[in-house]
PDB file of C-alpha atoms in Angstrom:
ATOM      1  CA  SER A   1      41.040  29.584  16.014  1.00 49.00           C
ATOM      2  CA  ALA A   2      37.270  29.737  16.317  1.00 53.00           C
ATOM      3  CA  ALA A   3      37.034  32.884  14.190  1.00 55.00           C
ATOM      4  CA  SER A   4      38.707  31.246  11.168  1.00 56.00           C
ATOM      5  CA  ARG A   5      36.551  28.112  11.217  1.00 56.00           C
ATOM      6  CA  PRO A   6      33.457  28.224   8.993  1.00 54.00           C
ATOM      7  CA  ARG A   7      30.191  28.114  10.890  1.00 55.00           C
ATOM      8  CA  TRP A   8      27.885  25.451   9.607  1.00 54.00           C
ATOM      9  CA  THR A   9      24.937  26.510  11.711  1.00 54.00           C
ATOM     10  CA  TRP A  10      22.423  25.069   9.280  1.00 51.00           C
ATOM     11  CA  LEU A  11      24.062  21.666   9.764  1.00 56.00           C
ATOM     12  CA  ASP A  12      23.246  21.534  13.465  1.00 63.00           C
ATOM     13  CA  GLY A  13      21.781  18.102  12.954  1.00 69.00           C
ATOM     14  CA  GLU A  14      19.191  18.776  10.285  1.00 75.00           C
ATOM     15  CA  LEU A  15      21.347  17.523   7.426  1.00 76.00           C
ATOM     16  CA  ILE A  16      22.348  14.466   9.420  1.00 77.00           C
ATOM     17  CA  ALA A  17      18.675  13.764  10.159  1.00 79.00           C
ATOM     18  CA  ILE A  18      17.858  14.090   6.462  1.00 82.00           C
ATOM     19  CA  VAL A  19      20.698  11.854   5.249  1.00 82.00           C
ATOM     20  CA  VAL A  20      20.147   9.162   7.868  1.00 82.00           C
ATOM     21  CA  GLY A  21      16.377   9.364   7.413  1.00 84.00           C
ATOM     22  CA  LEU A  22      16.619   8.999   3.632  1.00 85.00           C
ATOM     23  CA  LEU A  23      19.175   6.196   3.890  1.00 87.00           C
ATOM     24  CA  PHE A  24      17.061   4.142   6.260  1.00 87.00           C
ATOM     25  CA  SER A  25      13.917   4.996   4.278  1.00 87.00           C
ATOM     26  CA  ALA A  26      15.574   3.468   1.210  1.00 88.00           C
ATOM     27  CA  VAL A  27      16.400   0.319   3.194  1.00 88.00           C
ATOM     28  CA  SER A  28      12.805   0.214   4.445  1.00 88.00           C
ATOM     29  CA  LEU A  29      11.499   0.473   0.877  1.00 87.00           C
ATOM     30  CA  TYR A  30      13.780  -2.405  -0.130  1.00 88.00           C
ATOM     31  CA  PHE A  31      12.341  -4.627   2.626  1.00 85.00           C
ATOM     32  CA  MET A  32       8.806  -3.654   1.663  1.00 87.00           C
ATOM     33  CA  ALA A  33       9.505  -4.482  -1.992  1.00 88.00           C
ATOM     34  CA  LYS A  34      11.040  -7.815  -0.984  1.00 85.00           C
ATOM     35  CA  GLY A  35       7.922  -8.507   1.113  1.00 85.00           C
ATOM     36  CA  PHE A  36       5.644  -7.807  -1.852  1.00 88.00           C
ATOM     37  CA  VAL A  37       7.730 -10.195  -3.973  1.00 87.00           C
ATOM     38  CA  PHE A  38       7.260 -12.904  -1.307  1.00 82.00           C
ATOM     39  CA  LEU A  39       3.514 -12.210  -1.214  1.00 85.00           C
ATOM     40  CA  HIS A  40       3.295 -12.392  -5.006  1.00 87.00           C
ATOM     41  CA  GLU A  41       5.155 -15.720  -5.025  1.00 86.00           C
ATOM     42  CA  GLU A  42       2.893 -16.995  -2.240  1.00 85.00           C
ATOM     43  CA  SER A  43      -0.172 -16.013  -4.278  1.00 86.00           C
ATOM     44  CA  ARG A  44       1.228 -17.791  -7.348  1.00 92.00           C
ATOM     45  CA  LEU A  45       1.920 -20.912  -5.270  1.00 89.00           C
ATOM     46  CA  GLU A  46      -1.680 -20.866  -4.001  1.00 88.00           C
ATOM     47  CA  THR A  47      -3.155 -20.644  -7.507  1.00 91.00           C
ATOM     48  CA  ASP A  48      -0.662 -22.499  -9.732  1.00 94.00           C
ATOM     49  CA  GLY A  49       1.360 -24.600  -7.296  1.00 92.00           C
ATOM     50  CA  ILE A  50       1.697 -28.360  -7.652  1.00 94.00           C
ATOM     51  CA  PRO A  51       2.176 -30.530  -4.562  1.00 94.00           C
ATOM     52  CA  ALA A  52       5.167 -32.865  -4.418  1.00 95.00           C
ATOM     53  CA  THR A  53       7.371 -34.611  -1.900  1.00 94.00           C
ATOM     54  CA  ALA A  54      10.952 -33.423  -1.491  1.00 94.00           C
ATOM     55  CA  THR A  55      13.908 -35.003   0.249  1.00 94.00           C
ATOM     56  CA  ILE A  56      16.200 -32.958   2.473  1.00 92.00           C
ATOM     57  CA  ILE A  57      19.624 -33.356   0.902  1.00 93.00           C
ATOM     58  CA  GLU A  58      21.413 -31.078   3.358  1.00 90.00           C
ATOM     59  CA  MET A  59      20.488 -28.763   6.226  1.00 84.00           C
ATOM     60  CA  ARG A  60      22.652 -25.717   6.708  1.00 81.00           C
ATOM     61  CA  SER A  61      22.404 -23.943  10.017  1.00 76.00           C
ATOM     62  CA  SER A  62      23.523 -20.479  10.943  1.00 74.00           C
ATOM     63  CA  SER A  63      23.469 -18.690  14.257  1.00 70.00           C
ATOM     64  CA  GLY A  64      21.516 -15.529  14.826  1.00 64.00           C
ATOM     65  CA  SER A  65      22.876 -12.507  16.624  1.00 65.00           C
ATOM     66  CA  ARG A  66      20.964 -13.496  19.766  1.00 69.00           C
ATOM     67  CA  GLY A  67      22.139 -17.091  19.824  1.00 68.00           C
ATOM     68  CA  GLY A  68      19.229 -18.750  17.989  1.00 68.00           C
ATOM     69  CA  SER A  69      19.789 -21.075  15.054  1.00 70.00           C
ATOM     70  CA  PHE A  70      18.311 -20.742  11.584  1.00 73.00           C
ATOM     71  CA  TYR A  71      18.039 -23.633   9.139  1.00 74.00           C
ATOM     72  CA  SER A  72      18.196 -23.442   5.350  1.00 79.00           C
ATOM     73  CA  PRO A  73      17.570 -26.694   3.455  1.00 84.00           C
ATOM     74  CA  ILE A  74      18.766 -27.981   0.121  1.00 89.00           C
ATOM     75  CA  LEU A  75      15.861 -29.965  -1.309  1.00 92.00           C
ATOM     76  CA  GLY A  76      15.683 -32.584  -4.036  1.00 95.00           C
ATOM     77  CA  PHE A  77      12.393 -33.460  -5.718  1.00 95.00           C
ATOM     78  CA  THR A  78      10.948 -34.838  -8.929  1.00 95.00           C
ATOM     79  CA  ASP A  79       8.387 -32.683 -10.719  1.00 93.00           C
ATOM     80  CA  ALA A  80       5.171 -33.882 -12.387  1.00 90.00           C
ATOM     81  CA  ALA A  81       7.040 -34.327 -15.702  1.00 91.00           C
ATOM     82  CA  GLY A  82       9.598 -36.639 -14.048  1.00 93.00           C
ATOM     83  CA  LYS A  83      12.462 -34.134 -14.091  1.00 95.00           C
ATOM     84  CA  GLU A  84      14.656 -34.019 -10.985  1.00 95.00           C
ATOM     85  CA  HIS A  85      15.430 -30.705  -9.301  1.00 95.00           C
ATOM     86  CA  VAL A  86      17.824 -29.675  -6.536  1.00 95.00           C
ATOM     87  CA  VAL A  87      16.844 -26.376  -4.957  1.00 92.00           C
ATOM     88  CA  ASP A  88      18.979 -24.388  -2.545  1.00 87.00           C
ATOM     89  CA  CYS A  89      16.275 -22.744  -0.452  1.00 80.00           C
ATOM     90  CA  GLN A  90      17.066 -19.149   0.383  1.00 69.00           C
ATOM     91  CA  PHE A  91      14.631 -19.102   3.295  1.00 67.00           C
ATOM     92  CA  TYR A  92      14.762 -20.486   6.779  1.00 63.00           C
ATOM     93  CA  THR A  93      12.667 -23.419   7.901  1.00 64.00           C
ATOM     94  CA  LEU A  94      12.079 -25.669  10.825  1.00 68.00           C
ATOM     95  CA  PRO A  95      15.024 -27.953  11.628  1.00 72.00           C
ATOM     96  CA  TYR A  96      14.599 -31.112   9.557  1.00 79.00           C
ATOM     97  CA  CYS A  97      16.859 -34.141   9.304  1.00 84.00           C
ATOM     98  CA  GLU A  98      18.877 -34.936   6.209  1.00 90.00           C
ATOM     99  CA  GLY A  99      17.085 -37.632   4.229  1.00 92.00           C
ATOM    100  CA  GLN A 100      13.702 -36.637   5.644  1.00 92.00           C
ATOM    101  CA  ARG A 101      10.849 -36.437   3.126  1.00 93.00           C
ATOM    102  CA  ILE A 102       8.627 -33.376   3.382  1.00 90.00           C
ATOM    103  CA  PRO A 103       5.615 -32.087   1.441  1.00 91.00           C
ATOM    104  CA  ILE A 104       6.198 -29.046  -0.776  1.00 91.00           C
ATOM    105  CA  VAL A 105       4.313 -26.973  -3.337  1.00 91.00           C
ATOM    106  CA  TYR A 106       6.271 -25.710  -6.357  1.00 93.00           C
ATOM    107  CA  LEU A 107       5.573 -23.719  -9.518  1.00 93.00           C
ATOM    108  CA  PRO A 108       5.837 -25.960 -12.595  1.00 93.00           C
ATOM    109  CA  ALA A 109       7.295 -23.161 -14.766  1.00 92.00           C
ATOM    110  CA  GLU A 110       9.776 -22.133 -12.036  1.00 92.00           C
ATOM    111  CA  PRO A 111      10.489 -25.121  -9.770  1.00 91.00           C
ATOM    112  CA  GLU A 112      13.012 -23.105  -7.725  1.00 90.00           C
ATOM    113  CA  ILE A 113      10.015 -21.193  -6.333  1.00 88.00           C
ATOM    114  CA  LEU A 114       8.522 -23.466  -3.716  1.00 88.00           C
ATOM    115  CA  ARG A 115       7.078 -23.583  -0.251  1.00 84.00           C
ATOM    116  CA  VAL A 116       7.539 -26.229   2.414  1.00 83.00           C
ATOM    117  CA  GLU A 117       3.980 -27.071   3.373  1.00 79.00           C
ATOM    118  CA  GLU A 118       4.732 -27.457   7.074  1.00 70.00           C
ATOM    119  CA  ASP A 119       6.317 -23.976   7.194  1.00 66.00           C
ATOM    120  CA  ARG A 120       3.323 -21.766   6.520  1.00 59.00           C
ATOM    121  CA  LEU A 121       4.937 -18.617   7.940  1.00 59.00           C
ATOM    122  CA  SER A 122       5.378 -16.242   5.041  1.00 61.00           C
ATOM    123  CA  PRO A 123       8.057 -13.571   5.411  1.00 67.00           C
ATOM    124  CA  GLY A 124       6.048 -11.374   3.047  1.00 69.00           C
ATOM    125  CA  TRP A 125       3.766  -9.624   5.529  1.00 73.00           C
ATOM    126  CA  GLN A 126       6.543  -9.424   8.109  1.00 76.00           C
ATOM    127  CA  ASN A 127       8.789  -7.583   5.634  1.00 75.00           C
ATOM    128  CA  VAL A 128       6.005  -5.284   4.444  1.00 81.00           C
ATOM    129  CA  LEU A 129       4.893  -4.326   7.958  1.00 83.00           C
ATOM    130  CA  CYS A 130       8.398  -3.853   9.357  1.00 81.00           C
ATOM    131  CA  GLY A 131       9.380  -1.864   6.271  1.00 84.00           C
ATOM    132  CA  ALA A 132       6.309   0.359   6.598  1.00 86.00           C
ATOM    133  CA  ILE A 133       6.954   1.034  10.290  1.00 87.00           C
ATOM    134  CA  PHE A 134      10.601   1.906   9.684  1.00 86.00           C
ATOM    135  CA  LEU A 135       9.661   4.003   6.661  1.00 86.00           C
ATOM    136  CA  LEU A 136       7.309   6.041   8.846  1.00 86.00           C
ATOM    137  CA  ILE A 137       9.958   6.497  11.520  1.00 87.00           C
ATOM    138  CA  TRP A 138      12.940   7.278   9.273  1.00 85.00           C
ATOM    139  CA  GLY A 139      10.917   9.114   6.640  1.00 85.00           C
ATOM    140  CA  GLY A 140       9.539  11.253   9.457  1.00 84.00           C
ATOM    141  CA  CYS A 141      13.086  11.909  10.652  1.00 82.00           C
ATOM    142  CA  ALA A 142      14.056  13.136   7.164  1.00 83.00           C
ATOM    143  CA  ALA A 143      10.882  15.229   6.908  1.00 85.00           C
ATOM    144  CA  LEU A 144      11.612  16.861  10.259  1.00 83.00           C
ATOM    145  CA  GLY A 145      15.126  17.689   9.071  1.00 82.00           C
ATOM    146  CA  PHE A 146      13.726  19.330   5.920  1.00 82.00           C
ATOM    147  CA  TYR A 147      11.148  21.184   7.999  1.00 83.00           C
ATOM    148  CA  ALA A 148      13.796  22.481  10.426  1.00 81.00           C
ATOM    149  CA  ILE A 149      15.995  23.763   7.584  1.00 78.00           C
ATOM    150  CA  ARG A 150      13.016  25.442   5.933  1.00 80.00           C
ATOM    151  CA  LYS A 151      11.954  27.036   9.211  1.00 81.00           C
ATOM    152  CA  LYS A 152      15.478  28.392   9.812  1.00 78.00           C
ATOM    153  CA  HIS A 153      15.609  29.726   6.264  1.00 75.00           C
ATOM    154  CA  ARG A 154      12.257  31.514   6.652  1.00 80.00           C
ATOM    155  CA  LYS A 155      13.287  32.971   9.983  1.00 79.00           C
ATOM    156  CA  LYS A 156      16.531  34.260   8.455  1.00 76.00           C
ATOM    157  CA  ARG A 157      14.646  35.813   5.491  1.00 76.00           C
ATOM    158  CA  ARG A 158      12.189  37.580   7.824  1.00 78.00           C
ATOM    159  CA  PHE A 159      15.048  38.903   9.897  1.00 75.00           C
ATOM    160  CA  LEU A 160      16.863  40.216   6.796  1.00 76.00           C
ATOM    161  CA  ARG A 161      13.686  41.937   5.542  1.00 78.00           C
ATOM    162  CA  LYS A 162      13.253  43.776   8.838  1.00 77.00           C
ATOM    163  CA  THR A 163      16.788  45.113   8.822  1.00 69.00           C
TER     164      THR A 163
END
């Protein structure tokens, strides 16, 4: 019966707004942090990077949710010291052909950090900006939930003082 059920009136959506807002805020912060890591790597490539020519060993493609294709290459290159490297790129590039030679810039101390010179689009700023926008939206949602609970609590206290 309705009389025996506990009334969670303070959970009328405020707690849900707070939990969802904080959850998505955490995800937004992760994307922002990932963006700053990309920007830091990009800065290091600009200052310390060494140009080289890599060969596309394999192109892996995956389909996006809207039907587009994304390409992730496995590159082979020889560094300035003559050591050969095979790098499984964890970023998406333009569609290249296997065996194609492309210009890259790599870090000599960490050759797995590289940039394909023809793909100058850095995901860094995209991640930072999208993360910041979502943080504002979802952080605001959580803040509104906190505000609504606080307002209800104050209203209840004022009512109890009057009676």
